[in-house]
Every structure is written in C-alpha cells, then in structure tokens.
Amino acid sequence: MEKAPYAFEEKTLASVNAGSEQDTGAARRTAFCANVFDVMVRLYGEPGIASWCLEAQTRHAVDVPSLLFFALADSDGHGADDGEMQRLLERAGEWRALFVLPLRHLRLTLRQGRRNTAEIEFYEKIKAAELEAERLQVRRLADDFLPLEGPGGLAARYLETISMPEPEAGTLVGRLRDAAKAVCHGFPIMRTEDLKTS
C-alpha cells in the first residue's frame, strides 16, 4: 500500500513529461510555420539553389515555394500524410494559378521590353508583387500545415507527384537537404526563445 502514492506520482510525472514533449513539438511546429518564409529566402540564396530550382521550374513545372517549404519541413522533422499533402498542394496551386503565375508572366514580359525609367520602376513593382504573392502562398501553406502530422520525405514525395524523373529528383532533394543544413545549422526554424515563451 505504501507504493501506491509513489506509483501515482511516477505516472503523473510521466504524463507531464509526455505533455511537455507534445507541447514542445507543437511549439516547434508553430515556430517553423511562423518563420519558414524568412528561412526559405536564405535557403534560396545559397550557392546554386536558385539556379537548380529555376531549372526544375522550367523543365518540370516545379512550384519552387512549395518545394522549398517541404524541404525545410523535412529538415526540421515535420511531416504530413499523403492525403493532407495533396490538399496542401491543391490549395497552394489555386493561389499560384490565380496570382503568382500571372504576375510572373507579366514580369517576364516586362523584362524584355523595358525602355525608360517609368517602365523599369513598373517592372520592379511587379517583381515585388510577385514575391509578395509567393510569400502569401507560403503563408497559406504554413497555416494549412500547422495542425497536420505524418511522415517526412515531403520534398521527394512532392517531386514524385509532379512526375519529376527519379535521378533528377533525388539529386535536387539531396542538394536542398545539404543547403538547408548549411543555412539552418541542424535546427532550421526553431529558435530557443520560441521554446521558452511557449
């Protein structure tokens, strides 16, 4: 009979620890979703990443913001099941089709025909609007991604859904993984202060 209170305390402590781990996991995912675009911009600026992504975009219609989002989620240990991932891609694809792609088309058209200062300024405004549309696309992805759970390997699974040939997809995912490590130093999005304030 003496051990009953001790067993209860042990069970309570285990329950508190499990709750703390869940809270920490939720805090890490919240911090990831809150900061992913800023880290994505740093990742895109790493040597070779922009050119590899743009080549994949041109040759295989890769949605670069979604790819980078998934690569960083992989790097930070987050996942989603196949059905939820498909829904993420559909919602991101809607935004991309309505806003990102038309702005990109306009920017590329303007880039070829800039003739004076006013046209150059207009081009820069369209370029900024395209970047903002991509930021909002990532915001939508992050909002939809926040409550999900599931397996990782999201970047590779995304490239598989768009039928990018395996050797190229594997190489691109490997390059993104290496660059994410360089940018994020093994703990990509989560900051210590985010854990302390949660």
CSV table of C-alpha atoms in Angstrom, one decimal:
chain,number,residue,atom,x,y,z
A,1,MET,CA,0.0,0.0,0.0
A,2,GLU,CA,2.9,2.3,0.6
A,3,LYS,CA,3.9,2.2,-3.1
A,4,ALA,CA,0.5,3.4,-4.5
A,5,PRO,CA,1.1,7.1,-3.9
A,6,TYR,CA,4.7,6.8,-5.4
A,7,ALA,CA,3.3,5.0,-8.5
A,8,PHE,CA,0.7,7.7,-8.9
A,9,GLU,CA,3.5,10.4,-8.7
A,10,GLU,CA,5.6,8.4,-11.2
A,11,LYS,CA,2.6,8.1,-13.6
A,12,THR,CA,1.8,11.8,-13.2
A,13,LEU,CA,5.4,12.7,-13.9
A,14,ALA,CA,5.5,10.5,-17.0
A,15,SER,CA,2.2,12.2,-18.1
A,16,VAL,CA,3.6,15.7,-17.5
A,17,ASN,CA,6.8,14.7,-19.4
A,18,ALA,CA,4.8,13.4,-22.3
A,19,GLY,CA,2.6,16.5,-22.3
A,20,SER,CA,5.8,18.7,-22.3
A,21,GLU,CA,7.2,16.8,-25.3
A,22,GLN,CA,3.9,17.3,-27.1
A,23,ASP,CA,3.9,21.0,-26.2
A,24,THR,CA,7.5,21.3,-27.3
A,25,GLY,CA,6.6,19.5,-30.6
A,26,ALA,CA,3.6,21.8,-31.1
A,27,ALA,CA,5.8,24.8,-30.3
A,28,ARG,CA,8.5,23.7,-32.7
A,29,ARG,CA,5.9,23.3,-35.5
A,30,THR,CA,4.4,26.7,-34.7
A,31,ALA,CA,7.8,28.3,-34.8
A,32,PHE,CA,8.5,26.5,-38.1
A,33,CYS,CA,5.3,27.7,-39.7
A,34,ALA,CA,5.8,31.3,-38.4
A,35,ASN,CA,9.4,31.6,-39.7
A,36,VAL,CA,9.5,29.4,-42.7
A,37,PHE,CA,9.4,32.1,-45.4
A,38,ASP,CA,12.4,34.0,-43.9
A,39,VAL,CA,14.4,30.8,-43.8
A,40,MET,CA,13.2,29.9,-47.3
A,41,VAL,CA,14.6,33.2,-48.6
A,42,ARG,CA,18.0,32.4,-47.0
A,43,LEU,CA,17.9,28.9,-48.4
A,44,TYR,CA,17.1,30.2,-51.9
A,45,GLY,CA,20.2,32.5,-51.6
A,46,GLU,CA,22.6,29.6,-51.0
A,47,PRO,CA,25.0,28.9,-53.9
A,48,GLY,CA,23.4,27.0,-56.7
A,49,ILE,CA,20.0,26.7,-55.1
A,50,ALA,CA,18.3,29.4,-57.2
A,51,SER,CA,19.6,28.1,-60.5
A,52,TRP,CA,18.7,24.5,-59.6
A,53,CYS,CA,15.2,25.5,-58.6
A,54,LEU,CA,14.6,27.6,-61.6
A,55,GLU,CA,15.8,24.9,-63.9
A,56,ALA,CA,13.4,22.5,-62.2
A,57,GLN,CA,10.7,25.1,-62.5
A,58,THR,CA,11.4,25.5,-66.3
A,59,ARG,CA,11.8,21.8,-67.1
A,60,HIS,CA,9.3,20.1,-64.8
A,61,ALA,CA,6.9,22.9,-63.7
A,62,VAL,CA,8.1,22.6,-60.1
A,63,ASP,CA,6.4,25.0,-57.7
A,64,VAL,CA,9.6,26.4,-56.1
A,65,PRO,CA,7.9,27.9,-52.9
A,66,SER,CA,6.2,24.6,-52.2
A,67,LEU,CA,9.4,22.6,-52.9
A,68,LEU,CA,11.4,24.8,-50.5
A,69,PHE,CA,8.7,24.7,-47.9
A,70,PHE,CA,8.7,20.9,-48.0
A,71,ALA,CA,12.5,20.7,-48.0
A,72,LEU,CA,12.6,22.9,-44.9
A,73,ALA,CA,9.8,20.9,-43.2
A,74,ASP,CA,11.9,17.7,-43.8
A,75,SER,CA,15.0,19.4,-42.4
A,76,ASP,CA,13.1,20.4,-39.2
A,77,GLY,CA,11.5,17.0,-38.8
A,78,HIS,CA,7.9,17.7,-39.7
A,79,GLY,CA,5.6,15.7,-41.9
A,80,ALA,CA,2.1,15.1,-43.3
A,81,ASP,CA,0.2,12.1,-44.7
A,82,ASP,CA,-0.4,11.7,-48.4
A,83,GLY,CA,-4.0,12.9,-48.4
A,84,GLU,CA,-3.2,16.0,-46.4
A,85,MET,CA,-0.2,16.8,-48.5
A,86,GLN,CA,-2.4,16.6,-51.6
A,87,ARG,CA,-4.8,19.1,-50.1
A,88,LEU,CA,-1.9,21.4,-49.3
A,89,LEU,CA,-0.7,21.2,-52.9
A,90,GLU,CA,-4.2,21.9,-54.2
A,91,ARG,CA,-4.7,25.0,-52.1
A,92,ALA,CA,-1.2,26.3,-52.8
A,93,GLY,CA,-1.8,25.5,-56.5
A,94,GLU,CA,-5.0,27.6,-56.6
A,95,TRP,CA,-3.2,30.6,-55.2
A,96,ARG,CA,-0.3,30.1,-57.5
A,97,ALA,CA,-2.6,29.9,-60.6
A,98,LEU,CA,-4.6,33.0,-59.7
A,99,PHE,CA,-1.8,35.3,-58.5
A,100,VAL,CA,1.8,34.1,-58.7
A,101,LEU,CA,1.8,32.8,-62.3
A,102,PRO,CA,0.0,35.8,-63.9
A,103,LEU,CA,2.4,38.2,-62.1
A,104,ARG,CA,5.4,36.1,-63.2
A,105,HIS,CA,4.2,36.2,-66.8
A,106,LEU,CA,3.7,40.0,-66.6
A,107,ARG,CA,7.2,40.4,-65.0
A,108,LEU,CA,8.9,38.3,-67.7
A,109,THR,CA,7.1,40.1,-70.5
A,110,LEU,CA,8.1,43.5,-69.0
A,111,ARG,CA,11.7,42.4,-68.5
A,112,GLN,CA,12.1,42.0,-72.3
A,113,GLY,CA,10.6,45.4,-73.1
A,114,ARG,CA,11.8,47.9,-70.5
A,115,ARG,CA,12.7,51.1,-72.3
A,116,ASN,CA,12.6,54.0,-69.8
A,117,THR,CA,12.7,54.8,-66.1
A,118,ALA,CA,9.0,54.6,-65.6
A,119,GLU,CA,8.8,51.1,-67.2
A,120,ILE,CA,11.8,49.9,-65.1
A,121,GLU,CA,10.0,51.2,-62.0
A,122,PHE,CA,6.8,49.4,-63.0
A,123,TYR,CA,8.8,46.2,-63.6
A,124,GLU,CA,10.3,46.5,-60.1
A,125,LYS,CA,6.8,46.9,-58.6
A,126,ILE,CA,5.5,43.8,-60.5
A,127,LYS,CA,8.6,41.9,-59.3
A,128,ALA,CA,7.9,42.9,-55.7
A,129,ALA,CA,4.2,41.9,-56.1
A,130,GLU,CA,5.2,38.5,-57.4
A,131,LEU,CA,7.5,38.0,-54.4
A,132,GLU,CA,4.7,39.1,-52.1
A,133,ALA,CA,2.3,36.7,-53.8
A,134,GLU,CA,4.8,33.9,-53.2
A,135,ARG,CA,5.1,34.9,-49.5
A,136,LEU,CA,1.3,34.7,-49.2
A,137,GLN,CA,1.3,31.3,-50.9
A,138,VAL,CA,3.8,30.1,-48.3
A,139,ARG,CA,1.7,31.7,-45.5
A,140,ARG,CA,-1.3,29.7,-46.8
A,141,LEU,CA,0.8,26.5,-46.9
A,142,ALA,CA,2.1,27.2,-43.3
A,143,ASP,CA,-1.4,27.8,-42.0
A,144,ASP,CA,-2.7,24.6,-43.5
A,145,PHE,CA,0.3,22.6,-42.5
A,146,LEU,CA,0.3,23.7,-38.8
A,147,PRO,CA,-2.2,21.2,-37.4
A,148,LEU,CA,-1.0,18.2,-39.5
A,149,GLU,CA,1.1,15.2,-38.6
A,150,GLY,CA,2.6,12.4,-40.6
A,151,PRO,CA,5.7,11.0,-42.3
A,152,GLY,CA,8.5,13.2,-43.6
A,153,GLY,CA,10.2,12.9,-47.0
A,154,LEU,CA,7.8,15.7,-48.2
A,155,ALA,CA,10.2,17.2,-50.8
A,156,ALA,CA,10.8,13.9,-52.5
A,157,ARG,CA,7.1,13.0,-52.3
A,158,TYR,CA,6.2,16.4,-53.9
A,159,LEU,CA,8.5,15.8,-56.8
A,160,GLU,CA,7.1,12.4,-57.3
A,161,THR,CA,3.5,13.8,-57.5
A,162,ILE,CA,4.6,16.0,-60.4
A,163,SER,CA,6.4,13.1,-62.1
A,164,MET,CA,9.9,14.6,-62.0
A,165,PRO,CA,12.3,11.8,-63.1
A,166,GLU,CA,13.8,10.0,-60.1
A,167,PRO,CA,17.5,10.7,-60.7
A,168,GLU,CA,16.9,14.4,-61.1
A,169,ALA,CA,14.5,14.5,-58.2
A,170,GLY,CA,16.9,12.7,-55.9
A,171,THR,CA,19.8,15.0,-56.8
A,172,LEU,CA,17.7,18.1,-56.2
A,173,VAL,CA,16.4,16.8,-52.9
A,174,GLY,CA,19.9,16.0,-51.8
A,175,ARG,CA,21.2,19.5,-52.8
A,176,LEU,CA,18.3,21.1,-50.9
A,177,ARG,CA,19.0,18.9,-47.8
A,178,ASP,CA,22.7,19.9,-47.8
A,179,ALA,CA,21.9,23.6,-48.3
A,180,ALA,CA,19.3,23.5,-45.5
A,181,LYS,CA,21.9,22.1,-43.2
A,182,ALA,CA,24.3,24.9,-44.1
A,183,VAL,CA,21.6,27.6,-43.7
A,184,CYS,CA,20.0,26.2,-40.6
A,185,HIS,CA,22.9,24.5,-38.8
A,186,GLY,CA,20.8,21.4,-37.9
A,187,PHE,CA,18.0,23.3,-36.2
A,188,PRO,CA,16.4,25.2,-39.0
A,189,ILE,CA,13.5,27.2,-37.9
A,190,MET,CA,13.2,26.7,-34.2
A,191,ARG,CA,14.7,29.4,-32.1
A,192,THR,CA,15.4,28.9,-28.3
A,193,GLU,CA,13.4,31.9,-27.4
A,194,ASP,CA,10.3,30.4,-29.2
A,195,LEU,CA,10.6,27.4,-26.9
A,196,LYS,CA,11.0,29.5,-23.8
A,197,THR,CA,8.0,31.7,-24.5
A,198,SER,CA,5.6,28.8,-25.4
